[in-house]
Amino acid sequence: MKKNVLITKLTKTVSVFLLVVTAISCGSDDNPITPGIDKGDISIATGTFKGTITVYVPEETAKEYFNAEVVVTKVSDSQLKVTPKSGQPYSVATPKTFNVTYSYAAGQSDLQSVTHVAGSPEGAFVYNHQNKSLNVGTMQQSANEIEFSFEGTKQ
């Protein structure tokens, strides 16, 4: 059941990402999509986010926490780390570092996003700058990791 919930969360995250990409790509020819980092960088996705986190502890039922906080920090020019707030019941979730890319639609400063690199084994990371939303779903990469999914907004 844990995997079904995670798959559902990841499907939802990917769907949101595809909607954002579709909305950007359906703009007029006056504002073509111009991927790159000359208008900004992945730092737009850093900060504290508040929302709902679901923690998937092995051999237990998934636990959902509301008003949860995660902190996103920049590790390098192409990596962001997501860490659940310490001292909370959901802090058992394993922090995860994602390889990410920044993209924007030329002439539309609100249409910026930071997303995981396709095929990333660590899971999914989607930040939409327009509504300051973050969707994350981690994948277990070692036996001692605890997966989590998070949906929330920047504070």
mmCIF file of C-alpha atoms in Angstrom:
data_model
loop_
_atom_site.group_PDB
_atom_site.id
_atom_site.type_symbol
_atom_site.label_atom_id
_atom_site.label_comp_id
_atom_site.label_asym_id
_atom_site.label_seq_id
_atom_site.Cartn_x
_atom_site.Cartn_y
_atom_site.Cartn_z
ATOM 1 C CA MET A 1 0.000 0.000 0.000
ATOM 2 C CA LYS A 2 2.905 2.344 0.798
ATOM 3 C CA LYS A 3 4.190 2.104 -2.757
ATOM 4 C CA ASN A 4 0.698 2.729 -4.188
ATOM 5 C CA VAL A 5 0.383 5.926 -2.150
ATOM 6 C CA LEU A 6 3.867 7.026 -3.222
ATOM 7 C CA ILE A 7 3.124 6.243 -6.867
ATOM 8 C CA THR A 8 -0.102 8.257 -6.599
ATOM 9 C CA LYS A 9 1.779 11.202 -5.064
ATOM 10 C CA LEU A 10 4.514 11.046 -7.713
ATOM 11 C CA THR A 11 1.908 10.821 -10.482
ATOM 12 C CA LYS A 12 0.209 13.899 -9.056
ATOM 13 C CA THR A 13 3.531 15.755 -8.901
ATOM 14 C CA VAL A 14 4.409 14.863 -12.484
ATOM 15 C CA SER A 15 0.906 15.893 -13.602
ATOM 16 C CA VAL A 16 1.319 19.304 -11.971
ATOM 17 C CA PHE A 17 4.683 19.692 -13.679
ATOM 18 C CA LEU A 18 3.219 18.766 -17.065
ATOM 19 C CA LEU A 19 0.408 21.287 -16.572
ATOM 20 C CA VAL A 20 2.965 24.001 -15.823
ATOM 21 C CA VAL A 21 5.017 23.085 -18.890
ATOM 22 C CA THR A 22 1.876 23.011 -21.045
ATOM 23 C CA ALA A 23 0.744 26.408 -19.768
ATOM 24 C CA ILE A 24 4.142 27.887 -20.520
ATOM 25 C CA SER A 25 4.437 26.290 -23.952
ATOM 26 C CA CYS A 26 0.941 27.348 -25.053
ATOM 27 C CA GLY A 27 1.796 31.049 -24.810
ATOM 28 C CA SER A 28 1.916 33.322 -27.839
ATOM 29 C CA ASP A 29 4.868 33.387 -30.216
ATOM 30 C CA ASP A 30 5.818 36.754 -28.707
ATOM 31 C CA ASN A 31 7.021 34.912 -25.593
ATOM 32 C CA PRO A 32 8.741 31.719 -26.733
ATOM 33 C CA ILE A 33 10.171 29.327 -24.160
ATOM 34 C CA THR A 34 13.830 29.994 -23.692
ATOM 35 C CA PRO A 35 15.336 27.563 -21.220
ATOM 36 C CA GLY A 36 18.447 28.704 -19.437
ATOM 37 C CA ILE A 37 19.821 30.400 -16.404
ATOM 38 C CA ASP A 38 20.485 33.930 -17.656
ATOM 39 C CA LYS A 39 17.267 35.260 -16.032
ATOM 40 C CA GLY A 40 17.693 33.505 -12.679
ATOM 41 C CA ASP A 41 18.835 30.292 -11.104
ATOM 42 C CA ILE A 42 17.779 27.440 -8.847
ATOM 43 C CA SER A 43 18.042 29.714 -5.788
ATOM 44 C CA ILE A 44 14.432 30.804 -6.374
ATOM 45 C CA ALA A 45 13.406 27.414 -4.946
ATOM 46 C CA THR A 46 15.282 27.779 -1.651
ATOM 47 C CA GLY A 47 13.666 28.651 1.659
ATOM 48 C CA THR A 48 11.129 27.300 4.124
ATOM 49 C CA PHE A 49 7.948 25.662 2.850
ATOM 50 C CA LYS A 50 4.822 24.785 4.825
ATOM 51 C CA GLY A 51 2.301 22.136 3.833
ATOM 52 C CA THR A 52 1.474 18.457 4.114
ATOM 53 C CA ILE A 53 4.131 15.781 4.462
ATOM 54 C CA THR A 54 3.510 12.045 4.280
ATOM 55 C CA VAL A 55 6.202 9.817 5.783
ATOM 56 C CA TYR A 56 6.611 6.197 4.666
ATOM 57 C CA VAL A 57 8.358 4.310 7.482
ATOM 58 C CA PRO A 58 9.032 0.685 6.421
ATOM 59 C CA GLU A 59 6.670 -1.882 7.966
ATOM 60 C CA GLU A 60 4.292 0.894 9.138
ATOM 61 C CA THR A 61 1.257 2.689 7.770
ATOM 62 C CA ALA A 62 2.067 5.954 5.997
ATOM 63 C CA LYS A 63 1.650 8.924 8.332
ATOM 64 C CA GLU A 64 0.407 12.315 7.150
ATOM 65 C CA TYR A 65 1.277 15.554 8.965
ATOM 66 C CA PHE A 66 -0.359 18.924 8.275
ATOM 67 C CA ASN A 67 1.329 22.322 8.709
ATOM 68 C CA ALA A 68 4.653 20.546 8.319
ATOM 69 C CA GLU A 69 7.761 22.452 7.302
ATOM 70 C CA VAL A 70 10.642 21.523 5.042
ATOM 71 C CA VAL A 71 13.716 23.601 4.285
ATOM 72 C CA VAL A 72 15.221 23.703 0.793
ATOM 73 C CA THR A 73 18.900 24.694 0.591
ATOM 74 C CA LYS A 74 21.270 25.123 -2.336
ATOM 75 C CA VAL A 75 24.061 22.533 -2.361
ATOM 76 C CA SER A 76 25.598 23.536 -5.708
ATOM 77 C CA ASP A 77 24.609 25.244 -8.972
ATOM 78 C CA SER A 78 22.674 22.111 -9.922
ATOM 79 C CA GLN A 79 21.608 20.566 -6.604
ATOM 80 C CA LEU A 80 19.021 21.387 -3.940
ATOM 81 C CA LYS A 81 18.554 19.587 -0.620
ATOM 82 C CA VAL A 82 15.129 19.101 0.996
ATOM 83 C CA THR A 83 15.196 18.606 4.774
ATOM 84 C CA PRO A 84 12.153 18.083 7.016
ATOM 85 C CA LYS A 85 12.155 20.510 9.978
ATOM 86 C CA SER A 86 14.095 19.056 12.899
ATOM 87 C CA GLY A 87 12.456 18.241 16.214
ATOM 88 C CA GLN A 88 9.142 17.197 14.657
ATOM 89 C CA PRO A 89 7.526 13.720 14.490
ATOM 90 C CA TYR A 90 8.046 13.748 10.705
ATOM 91 C CA SER A 91 11.778 14.528 11.098
ATOM 92 C CA VAL A 92 12.479 10.794 10.770
ATOM 93 C CA ALA A 93 12.134 11.263 6.996
ATOM 94 C CA THR A 94 15.494 11.168 5.232
ATOM 95 C CA PRO A 95 16.683 14.518 3.815
ATOM 96 C CA LYS A 96 17.242 14.234 0.069
ATOM 97 C CA THR A 97 19.515 16.041 -2.403
ATOM 98 C CA PHE A 98 18.081 16.458 -5.910
ATOM 99 C CA ASN A 99 19.801 17.201 -9.206
ATOM 100 C CA VAL A 100 17.656 20.005 -10.633
ATOM 101 C CA THR A 101 17.325 22.389 -13.568
ATOM 102 C CA TYR A 102 15.980 25.932 -13.793
ATOM 103 C CA SER A 103 13.707 27.066 -16.626
ATOM 104 C CA TYR A 104 11.630 30.113 -17.522
ATOM 105 C CA ALA A 105 9.448 31.573 -20.245
ATOM 106 C CA ALA A 106 11.066 34.643 -21.820
ATOM 107 C CA GLY A 107 9.216 37.859 -21.094
ATOM 108 C CA GLN A 108 7.176 36.283 -18.304
ATOM 109 C CA SER A 109 9.137 36.528 -15.064
ATOM 110 C CA ASP A 110 6.444 34.663 -13.101
ATOM 111 C CA LEU A 111 6.728 31.556 -15.279
ATOM 112 C CA GLN A 112 9.856 30.149 -13.698
ATOM 113 C CA SER A 113 10.335 26.645 -12.383
ATOM 114 C CA VAL A 114 12.944 24.375 -10.862
ATOM 115 C CA THR A 115 12.502 20.662 -11.505
ATOM 116 C CA HIS A 116 14.342 17.401 -10.978
ATOM 117 C CA VAL A 117 16.476 16.093 -13.822
ATOM 118 C CA ALA A 118 14.500 13.501 -15.803
ATOM 119 C CA GLY A 119 15.128 9.973 -14.579
ATOM 120 C CA SER A 120 16.515 11.099 -11.219
ATOM 121 C CA PRO A 121 16.753 8.101 -8.863
ATOM 122 C CA GLU A 122 16.228 10.302 -5.803
ATOM 123 C CA GLY A 123 12.618 11.045 -6.779
ATOM 124 C CA ALA A 124 10.691 14.091 -7.982
ATOM 125 C CA PHE A 125 11.152 17.804 -7.198
ATOM 126 C CA VAL A 126 8.914 20.477 -8.754
ATOM 127 C CA TYR A 127 8.945 24.144 -7.704
ATOM 128 C CA ASN A 128 6.585 26.590 -9.461
ATOM 129 C CA HIS A 129 7.630 30.203 -8.878
ATOM 130 C CA GLN A 130 4.300 31.685 -9.990
ATOM 131 C CA ASN A 131 2.387 30.246 -7.036
ATOM 132 C CA LYS A 132 5.491 29.439 -4.957
ATOM 133 C CA SER A 133 4.442 25.797 -4.655
ATOM 134 C CA LEU A 134 6.694 22.831 -3.978
ATOM 135 C CA ASN A 135 5.918 19.178 -4.697
ATOM 136 C CA VAL A 136 8.463 16.558 -3.628
ATOM 137 C CA GLY A 137 8.399 12.770 -3.640
ATOM 138 C CA THR A 138 11.520 10.919 -2.518
ATOM 139 C CA MET A 139 12.570 7.416 -3.472
ATOM 140 C CA GLN A 140 14.441 5.056 -1.185
ATOM 141 C CA GLN A 141 18.031 4.581 -2.387
ATOM 142 C CA SER A 142 19.347 2.577 0.563
ATOM 143 C CA ALA A 143 17.866 0.283 3.204
ATOM 144 C CA ASN A 144 18.082 2.847 6.013
ATOM 145 C CA GLU A 145 16.317 5.698 4.177
ATOM 146 C CA ILE A 146 12.754 6.759 4.984
ATOM 147 C CA GLU A 147 10.781 8.111 2.027
ATOM 148 C CA PHE A 148 8.451 11.096 2.139
ATOM 149 C CA SER A 149 6.245 13.210 -0.075
ATOM 150 C CA PHE A 150 5.528 16.896 0.473
ATOM 151 C CA GLU A 151 3.135 19.456 -1.003
ATOM 152 C CA GLY A 152 3.247 23.037 0.205
ATOM 153 C CA THR A 153 4.028 26.698 -0.392
ATOM 154 C CA LYS A 154 6.936 28.997 0.323
ATOM 155 C CA GLN A 155 6.744 30.995 3.547
#
